[in-house]
XYZ file of C-alpha atoms in Angstrom:
690
model
C 54.030 86.033 -3.280
C 50.827 87.636 -4.563
C 49.100 84.233 -4.551
C 50.237 83.652 -0.980
C 48.842 86.982 0.135
C 45.517 86.232 -1.519
C 45.349 82.846 0.191
C 46.165 84.402 3.547
C 43.481 87.038 3.004
C 40.880 84.408 2.090
C 41.858 82.366 5.120
C 41.626 85.447 7.341
C 38.086 86.254 6.259
C 37.023 82.602 6.299
C 37.845 82.230 9.983
C 35.354 83.471 12.587
C 37.718 85.473 14.777
C 37.413 88.641 16.805
C 40.198 90.160 14.729
C 38.273 89.543 11.503
C 35.115 91.133 12.897
C 37.117 94.121 14.107
C 38.545 94.599 10.617
C 35.129 94.181 8.973
C 33.541 96.677 11.353
C 36.306 99.190 10.661
C 35.735 98.725 6.926
C 32.009 99.271 7.397
C 32.655 102.471 9.350
C 35.062 103.707 6.670
C 32.645 102.922 3.847
C 29.763 104.586 5.698
C 31.926 107.642 6.347
C 32.686 107.888 2.642
C 28.996 107.425 1.825
C 27.962 110.083 4.310
C 30.463 112.599 2.950
C 30.298 112.015 -0.783
C 27.016 110.210 -1.536
C 24.483 111.336 1.064
C 26.041 114.816 0.864
C 26.441 114.836 -2.900
C 24.878 118.328 -3.002
C 27.815 119.636 -0.988
C 30.260 118.103 -3.455
C 28.254 119.008 -6.531
C 27.878 122.668 -5.582
C 31.382 123.214 -4.245
C 32.451 125.428 -7.176
C 29.097 127.027 -7.991
C 28.725 130.781 -8.132
C 25.599 132.364 -6.713
C 23.296 133.981 -9.250
C 22.158 137.497 -8.352
C 19.037 138.610 -10.168
C 16.161 141.053 -9.789
C 12.970 139.707 -8.207
C 9.454 140.399 -9.478
C 7.034 139.964 -6.591
C 3.326 139.164 -6.377
C 1.497 138.862 -3.075
C 4.630 140.084 -1.305
C 5.559 143.517 0.029
C 9.224 144.475 -0.187
C 10.693 146.569 2.625
C 14.439 147.057 2.345
C 15.934 143.605 2.636
C 12.715 142.059 3.992
C 9.902 140.334 2.169
C 6.448 140.237 3.809
C 3.959 137.773 2.384
C 0.448 139.193 2.017
C -1.227 136.354 0.151
C -1.851 132.646 0.688
C -0.290 132.078 -2.726
C 2.570 134.434 -3.481
C 5.129 134.367 -6.301
C 8.754 135.352 -6.707
C 9.839 135.578 -10.338
C 13.243 136.004 -11.997
C 13.243 137.210 -15.593
C 15.910 136.833 -18.295
C 18.314 134.762 -16.225
C 19.802 132.755 -19.093
C 21.705 130.645 -16.586
C 21.894 126.955 -15.791
C 20.266 126.614 -12.364
C 21.478 123.775 -10.166
C 20.234 124.669 -6.686
C 17.593 126.780 -5.002
C 17.973 127.882 -1.415
C 14.707 128.794 0.293
C 14.410 129.260 4.053
C 10.819 129.971 5.210
C 11.755 131.977 8.279
C 14.508 132.792 10.726
C 12.893 131.047 13.701
C 12.016 127.433 14.381
C 8.722 126.168 13.062
C 8.817 127.954 9.717
C 7.215 125.919 6.952
C 6.073 126.554 3.384
C 4.974 124.639 0.321
C 6.715 125.864 -2.803
C 6.222 125.057 -6.466
C 9.061 125.815 -8.888
C 8.466 126.700 -12.530
C 10.857 127.513 -15.352
C 11.107 128.565 -18.950
C 14.100 126.557 -20.178
C 15.618 125.230 -23.396
C 12.919 122.525 -23.609
C 9.901 124.667 -22.636
C 9.023 128.034 -24.161
C 6.365 128.581 -21.492
C 6.461 127.884 -17.783
C 6.924 124.231 -16.872
C 6.145 123.406 -13.209
C 7.877 120.784 -11.098
C 6.107 118.945 -8.236
C 5.641 121.013 -5.096
C 8.048 120.686 -2.195
C 7.736 121.356 1.520
C 10.544 123.321 3.160
C 11.034 123.738 6.895
C 13.431 125.815 8.943
C 13.751 122.857 11.342
C 14.963 120.583 8.525
C 17.981 122.269 7.011
C 18.384 119.787 4.172
C 14.881 120.637 2.900
C 15.974 124.223 2.227
C 18.406 123.214 -0.538
C 16.614 121.882 -3.609
C 18.406 120.309 -6.551
C 16.954 121.673 -9.797
C 16.699 119.555 -12.932
C 15.484 121.958 -15.595
C 16.747 121.573 -19.172
C 19.827 123.572 -20.078
C 19.831 127.312 -19.451
C 16.819 128.736 -17.613
C 15.434 131.949 -19.074
C 12.714 132.693 -16.516
C 12.250 131.140 -13.100
C 9.283 131.386 -10.705
C 8.738 130.314 -7.084
C 5.124 129.973 -5.974
C 4.899 130.065 -2.172
C 1.926 128.736 -0.191
C 1.353 128.846 3.553
C 3.325 131.979 4.445
C 0.655 134.669 4.503
C 1.622 137.223 7.162
C 5.196 135.913 7.486
C 8.336 137.954 6.842
C 11.694 136.669 5.650
C 14.937 138.248 4.539
C 15.950 138.347 0.887
C 19.016 136.409 1.978
C 16.690 133.469 2.709
C 16.371 132.940 -1.041
C 19.275 132.132 -3.324
C 19.998 130.636 -6.737
C 23.003 128.368 -7.295
C 24.165 128.703 -3.717
C 26.840 126.406 -2.347
C 25.187 123.700 -0.264
C 26.912 123.255 3.110
C 28.033 119.893 4.435
C 25.199 118.433 6.522
C 26.791 115.415 8.175
C 24.173 113.280 9.911
C 25.587 111.354 12.842
C 22.230 109.611 13.253
C 22.280 108.272 9.700
C 25.962 107.378 9.900
C 25.624 105.465 13.164
C 22.327 103.751 12.357
C 23.505 102.542 8.955
C 26.843 101.432 10.355
C 25.239 99.521 13.219
C 22.656 97.994 10.873
C 25.324 96.725 8.470
C 27.366 95.387 11.375
C 24.323 93.579 12.730
C 23.480 92.137 9.306
C 27.055 90.918 8.976
C 26.862 89.245 12.366
C 23.549 87.618 11.375
C 24.686 86.480 7.912
C 24.096 82.746 7.359
C 27.786 81.800 7.686
C 28.168 83.601 11.013
C 29.327 81.877 14.186
C 26.222 83.130 16.038
C 24.163 80.260 14.626
C 26.346 77.807 16.550
C 24.794 78.868 19.870
C 21.536 77.092 20.607
C 18.814 78.897 22.525
C 19.089 78.073 26.216
C 17.832 80.757 28.557
C 19.112 78.800 31.545
C 22.503 80.245 30.620
C 23.194 83.570 32.279
C 24.779 85.206 29.241
C 21.697 84.507 27.137
C 19.448 85.920 29.841
C 21.571 89.064 29.954
C 21.489 89.465 26.162
C 17.724 88.882 26.113
C 17.138 91.434 28.861
C 19.367 93.892 27.004
C 17.275 93.383 23.874
C 14.085 94.010 25.847
C 15.595 97.169 27.328
C 16.585 98.428 23.860
C 13.112 97.672 22.522
C 11.446 99.454 25.449
C 13.585 102.575 25.044
C 13.043 102.585 21.284
C 9.299 102.021 21.636
C 8.989 104.773 24.251
C 10.670 107.272 21.961
C 8.815 106.191 18.839
C 5.413 106.187 20.530
C 5.817 109.938 20.965
C 6.275 110.540 17.240
C 2.619 111.147 16.418
C 2.198 114.039 18.823
C -1.382 114.739 17.783
C -2.667 111.327 18.907
C -1.052 111.660 22.342
C -3.513 114.383 23.317
C -6.706 112.828 21.999
C -7.736 111.635 25.447
C -7.977 115.294 26.459
C -10.009 116.569 23.546
C -12.105 113.709 22.106
C -14.853 112.276 24.280
C -14.916 108.897 22.548
C -11.268 108.472 23.539
C -12.257 109.006 27.187
C -14.584 106.032 27.407
C -12.481 104.069 29.871
C -12.382 107.147 32.115
C -16.170 107.310 32.000
C -16.415 103.584 32.740
C -14.133 103.935 35.764
C -16.259 106.794 37.093
C -19.352 104.616 36.664
C -17.772 101.640 38.438
C -16.715 103.841 41.345
C -20.345 104.912 41.616
C -21.472 101.248 41.588
C -23.298 101.213 38.258
C -22.401 100.199 34.694
C -24.112 102.892 32.609
C -22.167 106.079 31.968
C -22.922 109.343 33.708
C -24.154 110.983 30.520
C -27.863 111.488 30.174
C -28.875 110.882 26.538
C -30.713 113.758 24.900
C -34.486 113.547 24.771
C -34.270 113.776 20.968
C -32.145 110.631 20.885
C -34.509 108.803 23.226
C -37.504 109.757 21.084
C -36.020 108.556 17.787
C -37.656 105.551 16.153
C -34.192 104.264 15.284
C -31.427 106.005 17.241
C -28.801 103.977 15.322
C -29.715 105.603 11.986
C -26.654 107.765 11.324
C -28.176 109.958 8.618
C -31.414 110.501 10.509
C -29.509 111.611 13.619
C -27.776 114.290 11.614
C -30.910 115.216 9.679
C -32.700 115.879 12.969
C -29.591 117.458 14.522
C -29.773 115.003 17.418
C -27.120 115.331 20.116
C -25.381 112.031 20.879
C -22.092 110.547 22.133
C -20.034 109.371 19.193
C -18.978 105.703 19.221
C -20.658 104.973 22.557
C -23.060 102.073 22.996
C -26.638 103.309 23.453
C -29.173 100.879 24.883
C -32.512 101.316 26.617
C -32.010 105.020 27.298
C -28.452 104.722 28.676
C -24.902 105.066 27.404
C -22.402 102.217 27.858
C -18.872 101.292 26.847
C -18.890 98.362 24.455
C -15.098 97.960 24.457
C -13.765 95.207 26.725
C -13.641 96.293 30.370
C -10.549 94.283 31.364
C -7.994 97.009 30.450
C -10.069 99.583 32.339
C -10.126 97.420 35.473
C -6.504 96.272 35.259
C -4.821 99.553 34.267
C -7.083 102.592 34.362
C -8.836 101.916 37.661
C -5.673 101.329 39.761
C -4.022 104.383 38.218
C -7.083 106.487 38.989
C -7.338 105.231 42.577
C -3.627 105.806 43.248
C -3.139 109.153 41.510
C -6.669 110.535 41.198
C -5.945 111.195 37.506
C -6.814 109.565 34.206
C -4.266 107.265 32.602
C -3.296 108.610 29.148
C -4.235 106.050 26.520
C -0.789 106.046 24.957
C 0.675 105.041 28.320
C -1.685 102.051 28.380
C -0.515 101.207 24.850
C 3.089 101.486 26.032
C 2.516 99.214 29.038
C 0.782 96.572 26.950
C 3.492 96.949 24.318
C 6.189 96.109 26.865
C 4.261 93.087 28.042
C 3.786 91.947 24.436
C 7.568 92.081 23.888
C 8.065 89.925 26.973
C 5.164 87.635 26.045
C 6.634 87.001 22.592
C 10.018 86.060 24.056
C 8.347 83.797 26.587
C 6.139 82.078 24.000
C 9.004 81.518 21.563
C 11.142 80.093 24.362
C 8.420 77.633 25.317
C 7.981 76.607 21.664
C 11.720 75.998 21.403
C 11.861 73.972 24.609
C 8.975 71.792 23.560
C 9.768 71.118 19.908
C 12.923 72.774 18.551
C 15.875 72.520 20.920
C 18.426 73.220 18.153
C 17.088 76.701 17.357
C 19.935 79.266 17.287
C 19.782 81.980 19.895
C 20.285 84.581 17.145
C 17.217 83.302 15.300
C 15.186 83.413 18.508
C 16.054 87.067 19.113
C 15.655 88.150 15.476
C 12.222 86.622 15.022
C 10.995 87.963 18.359
C 11.728 91.514 17.186
C 10.069 90.988 13.792
C 7.076 89.327 15.501
C 6.457 92.314 17.771
C 6.949 94.966 15.108
C 4.660 93.351 12.543
C 2.004 92.054 14.936
C 1.125 95.404 16.494
C 3.980 97.607 17.690
C 4.627 99.390 14.375
C 0.961 100.359 14.156
C 1.023 101.342 17.846
C 3.772 103.845 17.035
C 1.661 105.383 14.295
C -1.567 105.556 16.308
C -1.282 104.851 20.065
C -4.909 105.688 20.806
C -7.799 104.383 22.876
C -9.044 101.977 20.192
C -5.792 100.044 20.247
C -5.784 99.408 24.007
C -8.233 96.459 24.174
C -6.627 94.850 21.114
C -3.155 95.008 22.634
C -4.547 93.691 25.916
C -6.033 90.689 24.107
C -2.768 89.981 22.274
C -0.788 90.220 25.507
C -3.052 87.799 27.364
C -3.085 85.474 24.364
C 0.723 85.335 24.243
C 1.109 84.707 27.962
C -1.766 82.232 28.013
C -0.284 80.109 25.232
C 3.175 80.311 26.786
C 1.942 79.051 30.169
C -0.102 76.296 28.546
C 2.952 75.137 26.600
C 5.073 75.190 29.740
C 2.505 73.205 31.745
C 3.342 69.902 30.055
C 6.399 68.089 31.406
C 8.027 64.872 30.241
C 8.676 62.327 32.998
C 11.670 60.013 33.135
C 9.492 57.029 32.204
C 8.369 58.745 28.988
C 4.931 59.765 30.228
C 3.794 63.349 30.570
C 2.375 65.247 33.492
C 0.676 68.632 33.739
C 1.642 71.375 36.190
C -1.561 72.689 37.690
C -0.555 76.251 38.479
C 0.771 76.791 34.948
C -2.472 75.446 33.540
C -4.417 77.826 35.763
C -2.348 80.885 34.827
C -2.585 80.019 31.141
C -6.341 79.538 31.322
C -6.786 82.767 33.280
C -4.844 84.742 30.666
C -6.761 83.235 27.757
C -10.092 83.714 29.542
C -9.393 87.414 30.175
C -9.239 87.895 26.395
C -13.058 87.860 26.599
C -12.802 91.068 28.613
C -10.583 92.693 25.974
C -11.487 91.559 22.463
C -13.765 88.496 22.525
C -13.152 87.272 18.967
C -9.552 86.487 19.890
C -10.843 83.725 22.165
C -10.356 81.643 19.050
C -6.861 80.906 20.429
C -8.573 78.584 22.914
C -8.490 76.026 20.099
C -4.693 75.962 20.448
C -5.284 74.596 23.946
C -7.447 71.814 22.521
C -4.648 70.946 20.071
C -2.022 71.044 22.793
C -3.874 68.922 25.346
C -5.629 66.520 22.954
C -3.382 63.622 23.916
C -3.665 64.505 27.598
C -7.437 64.203 27.395
C -7.980 61.285 25.049
C -4.810 59.184 25.279
C -2.861 59.748 28.475
C -5.904 60.699 30.577
C -3.934 63.325 32.487
C -6.730 65.828 31.969
C -10.515 65.520 32.366
C -10.302 62.200 34.145
C -10.831 60.983 37.706
C -7.106 60.890 38.423
C -6.555 64.424 37.101
C -9.175 66.378 39.027
C -6.653 68.973 40.172
C -5.417 69.666 36.637
C -8.958 69.711 35.273
C -10.024 72.286 37.845
C -6.905 74.325 37.060
C -7.839 74.456 33.380
C -11.568 75.050 33.792
C -11.984 77.185 36.907
C -10.434 80.385 35.444
C -12.744 80.129 32.440
C -15.723 79.616 34.753
C -14.826 82.595 36.955
C -13.918 85.003 34.153
C -16.741 83.735 31.947
C -19.289 84.214 34.717
C -18.019 87.743 35.344
C -18.136 88.681 31.668
C -21.575 87.135 31.147
C -22.937 88.918 34.224
C -21.432 92.170 32.939
C -23.124 91.660 29.562
C -26.463 90.632 31.076
C -26.498 93.545 33.492
C -26.077 95.982 30.598
C -27.838 94.449 27.621
C -30.055 91.706 29.009
C -28.076 88.825 27.474
C -24.905 87.107 28.761
C -23.645 86.810 25.194
C -24.293 90.387 24.045
C -21.126 92.497 24.273
C -22.944 95.586 23.023
C -20.895 96.388 19.912
C -24.012 96.496 17.744
C -25.461 99.360 19.823
C -22.609 101.599 18.781
C -23.614 105.107 17.646
C -21.397 105.334 14.595
C -21.606 105.812 10.838
C -24.093 102.990 10.293
C -26.797 100.995 12.049
C -24.822 97.999 13.258
C -27.945 96.326 14.666
C -28.908 95.699 11.022
C -25.425 94.944 9.701
C -25.671 91.162 9.860
C -23.451 88.603 8.121
C -23.410 89.061 4.337
C -21.394 86.661 2.203
C -20.861 89.397 -0.371
C -18.425 91.110 2.000
C -16.331 87.965 2.552
C -14.323 87.977 -0.666
C -13.556 91.673 -0.345
C -12.448 91.175 3.264
C -10.109 88.273 2.465
C -8.586 90.058 -0.526
C -8.180 93.420 1.185
C -6.867 92.155 4.511
C -4.629 89.389 3.176
C -3.864 89.677 -0.555
C -4.180 93.311 -1.674
C -0.796 94.536 -3.060
C 0.449 97.736 -1.515
C 0.651 101.027 -3.386
C 4.308 101.745 -4.100
C 6.130 104.607 -5.824
C 9.440 106.459 -5.725
C 8.390 109.113 -3.190
C 9.079 108.675 0.530
C 7.750 106.710 2.347
C 7.510 104.718 -0.920
C 4.403 102.824 0.185
C 1.172 104.763 0.545
C -2.324 104.172 1.843
C -5.355 104.110 -0.437
C -9.107 103.584 -0.456
C -10.292 100.040 -1.020
C -11.979 99.677 -4.419
C -15.220 97.725 -4.586
C -18.466 97.493 -6.555
C -20.282 95.860 -3.629
C -23.882 97.117 -3.788
C -24.410 97.690 -0.108
C -22.762 99.168 2.950
C -19.137 98.273 3.504
C -17.046 100.435 5.833
C -13.469 101.232 4.896
C -10.691 103.574 5.877
C -7.416 104.305 4.133
C -5.589 100.976 3.901
C -1.974 99.938 3.323
C -2.357 96.611 1.535
C -2.727 92.972 2.502
C -0.654 91.506 5.303
C 1.130 89.032 3.014
C 2.565 92.045 1.164
C 3.227 94.263 4.152
C 4.718 91.446 6.244
C 6.178 89.041 3.655
C 7.739 86.851 6.331
C 4.219 85.470 6.908
C 4.643 83.566 3.634
C 6.866 81.141 5.564
C 3.959 80.166 7.810
C 1.631 79.873 4.829
C 4.153 77.554 3.165
C 4.442 75.474 6.333
C 0.679 74.933 6.448
C 0.989 72.815 3.303
C 4.075 70.845 4.448
C 2.684 68.481 7.078
C 5.545 65.990 6.793
C 8.148 68.635 7.626
C 7.093 68.678 11.282
C 8.256 65.926 13.637
C 5.515 66.701 16.158
C 1.992 66.730 14.744
C 0.879 69.281 17.332
C 3.417 71.807 16.086
C 2.090 71.345 12.558
C -1.486 71.806 13.742
C -0.444 75.078 15.378
C 0.868 76.222 11.997
C -2.149 74.986 10.048
C -4.719 76.497 12.393
C -2.808 79.772 12.728
C -3.421 80.293 9.009
C -7.057 79.186 9.304
C -7.665 81.443 12.323
C -6.097 84.431 10.551
C -8.478 83.973 7.626
C -11.476 83.492 9.944
C -10.675 86.614 11.946
C -10.154 88.646 8.773
C -13.619 87.557 7.615
C -15.191 88.299 11.002
C -13.656 91.770 11.137
C -14.832 92.537 7.598
C -18.335 91.339 8.457
C -18.740 92.855 11.920
C -16.974 96.183 11.525
C -15.425 96.747 8.093
C -11.990 97.228 6.570
C -9.796 99.122 9.039
C -6.029 98.999 9.418
C -6.111 98.521 13.181
C -7.892 95.189 12.749
C -4.657 93.761 11.380
C -3.715 93.381 15.034
C -6.468 90.782 15.447
C -4.933 88.191 13.166
C -1.335 89.067 12.247
C 0.014 87.906 15.621
C -1.787 84.574 15.275
C -0.457 84.108 11.733
C 3.002 84.895 13.083
C 2.835 81.940 15.455
C 2.625 79.669 12.409
C 5.525 81.495 10.764
C 7.700 81.154 13.854
C 7.022 77.438 14.255
C 7.645 76.798 10.539
C 10.945 78.693 10.662
C 12.099 76.762 13.726
C 10.918 73.438 12.280
C 12.752 73.856 8.984
C 15.923 75.001 10.656
C 15.715 71.911 12.892
C 15.089 69.660 9.904
C 18.094 71.067 8.006
C 20.564 70.976 10.889
C 22.578 68.150 9.259
C 22.727 69.883 5.868
C 25.008 72.871 6.306
C 24.433 74.327 2.841
C 20.637 74.118 3.036
C 20.647 75.390 6.613
C 22.608 78.469 5.623
C 20.364 79.027 2.634
C 17.275 78.873 4.824
C 18.861 81.187 7.396
C 19.462 83.642 4.555
C 15.807 83.410 3.527
C 14.657 84.136 7.085
C 17.069 87.055 7.408
C 15.984 88.515 4.056
C 12.277 88.248 4.836
C 12.883 89.671 8.317
C 14.748 92.709 7.011
C 12.128 93.412 4.333
C 9.338 93.064 6.882
C 11.031 95.414 9.356
C 11.704 97.982 6.617
C 8.054 97.883 5.535
C 6.929 98.174 9.160
C 9.053 101.295 9.528
C 7.843 102.857 6.285
C 4.208 102.083 7.111
C 4.483 104.289 10.199
C 4.908 107.305 7.910
C 2.586 106.141 5.119
C -0.763 106.845 6.768
C -2.509 110.017 5.636
C -5.329 109.798 8.205
C -4.069 111.212 11.516
C -0.613 111.143 9.992
C 2.763 111.879 11.520
C 3.392 114.239 8.596
C 0.598 116.516 9.840
C 1.158 116.080 13.566
C 4.950 116.152 13.572
C 6.202 117.571 10.247
C 9.708 118.179 11.557
C 10.181 114.492 12.290
C 8.504 113.391 9.062
C 10.565 115.582 6.765
C 13.768 114.947 8.713
C 13.352 111.222 8.148
C 12.331 111.855 4.546
C 15.514 113.772 3.779
C 17.739 111.359 5.687
C 16.458 108.473 3.566
C 15.629 110.201 0.260
C 18.861 112.191 0.307
C 18.658 112.767 -3.448
C 15.707 115.192 -3.107
């Protein structure tokens, strides 16, 4: 009987039925409920029978008035003498109103230390209740105990806001419970043995369109909420002039000129070298930070396309300036759609057996790693042209891929309007971030046979298609070259070298000594990891390069931060795994282009986190195609297919987790400083053991 029950149970869980999934989901909910009550709230359980310790306080930098304590020093202390008690918990609430915050350092004389031993400092906030209850780990009985309080000068709290060995209340987090439950349910649905891999991607089916649109809607809502996390950055367009450059450009265009309406100071005009950063400060010269200065005028060296396409219409319609984070949000939405469109065209052309679940999963990972995670952390002006270039690159490649159609006789034909739209999108990249025009080479790969074998492009019989491909480049190229010539006297000078920044970029040049550092830092540098939330942390790049190299706080190389990119790197060395040589060339050149762009960014500007957006999305194209190709190749080997699906799922989850953690890891313009309530709420939800 027992054996029969076991067989029935195995059979039940082996079958892909709605009943089984219902049971599994109920189990997940039950397990998560138990975890939320007894693991994530272990302090509540652990302190259930504790008795509060009442002891006399010795105060320094604090005035006592009845039951109130008023802090009169930036560094005040509260000391308990001769306790001789085992201390398990400290309760410290830095105020009775919202917004209270303090940094506290706890010290003790215990059985292992005859003089004060200090633990690492902790931040406590009235808006984050879990931060107020601190688990103490001193050795044995504590004789003396001291609390050093920073950041509360002038504040008053009640004595009841401080307690030793208090009972920690139950702090049930519905957000944590629901998110973890839904995540585990989703992972179960996406496990390699799941039925979802039986459904091939086919967006001509209504149910797949509905699911895809639902995913886009969820991403948009999530992105909109997350983009508001770093509240400090949202207001930069109001307070920092260099974040208002598109506004200044729009004002100039409306007045029918290209220079900005700022008259450079006479001191700047009279300098022998106005680009000498140290000399400007030595002479106390007034200047516009990060603006292009040329021939006695200020200009915007950032691509003008976003200003014309977004900022100008908004200004003309509303009379106001478009907040930069809104531009980031708009481009972010279009990038989500562009990724789905590009992946769909790749599937239609080369990998018809790709599961719908894989299509959706990789589209989400693609967007998060390529740019959207960084956009959440810093949705500022500098990101706008980069996101615009990525968006146009995605749509351009998608339309180019969709332009080629197989005829019934086996020949191919090209759809002119799709060619034209694709070329227009790619060409507009020049008006956003010119170095990303490197994706034009993908067009050469794609249409190589059309030009040299089938003669359906650049031949007498294909004049219409040839015009469709070339005319957008001619029009946009002419506009961009005129724009450059009108400002800087050369059609090929975009003006970035005239930037008034920390160094003279007119003398920067191309130095091979920076190449190795750029490749290592951007691609191969391991991240800095420890046991403190957010577990990965930014750091300064180390170098002994004897010259000028510009760096900011970095996170690590992209192969560490986005490990799923290893799949594309692997595919670049597996030529015979691709049935269509063009798909392999996309993979191979995506890796080459990523390396080239990393070198160019290191040479032209330096080592900055935001430049990841230049090449990660291109590298991701190779990863996507490799993943689809291998899944296609293994479709007749069920065991290997499931194993590979597990690899993709594992790399995807790790990449998404690292993307999320990286949002909180930046110390420059960090969320921790701008929005401490959010930062420490997330910290305590994840690092519940604190």
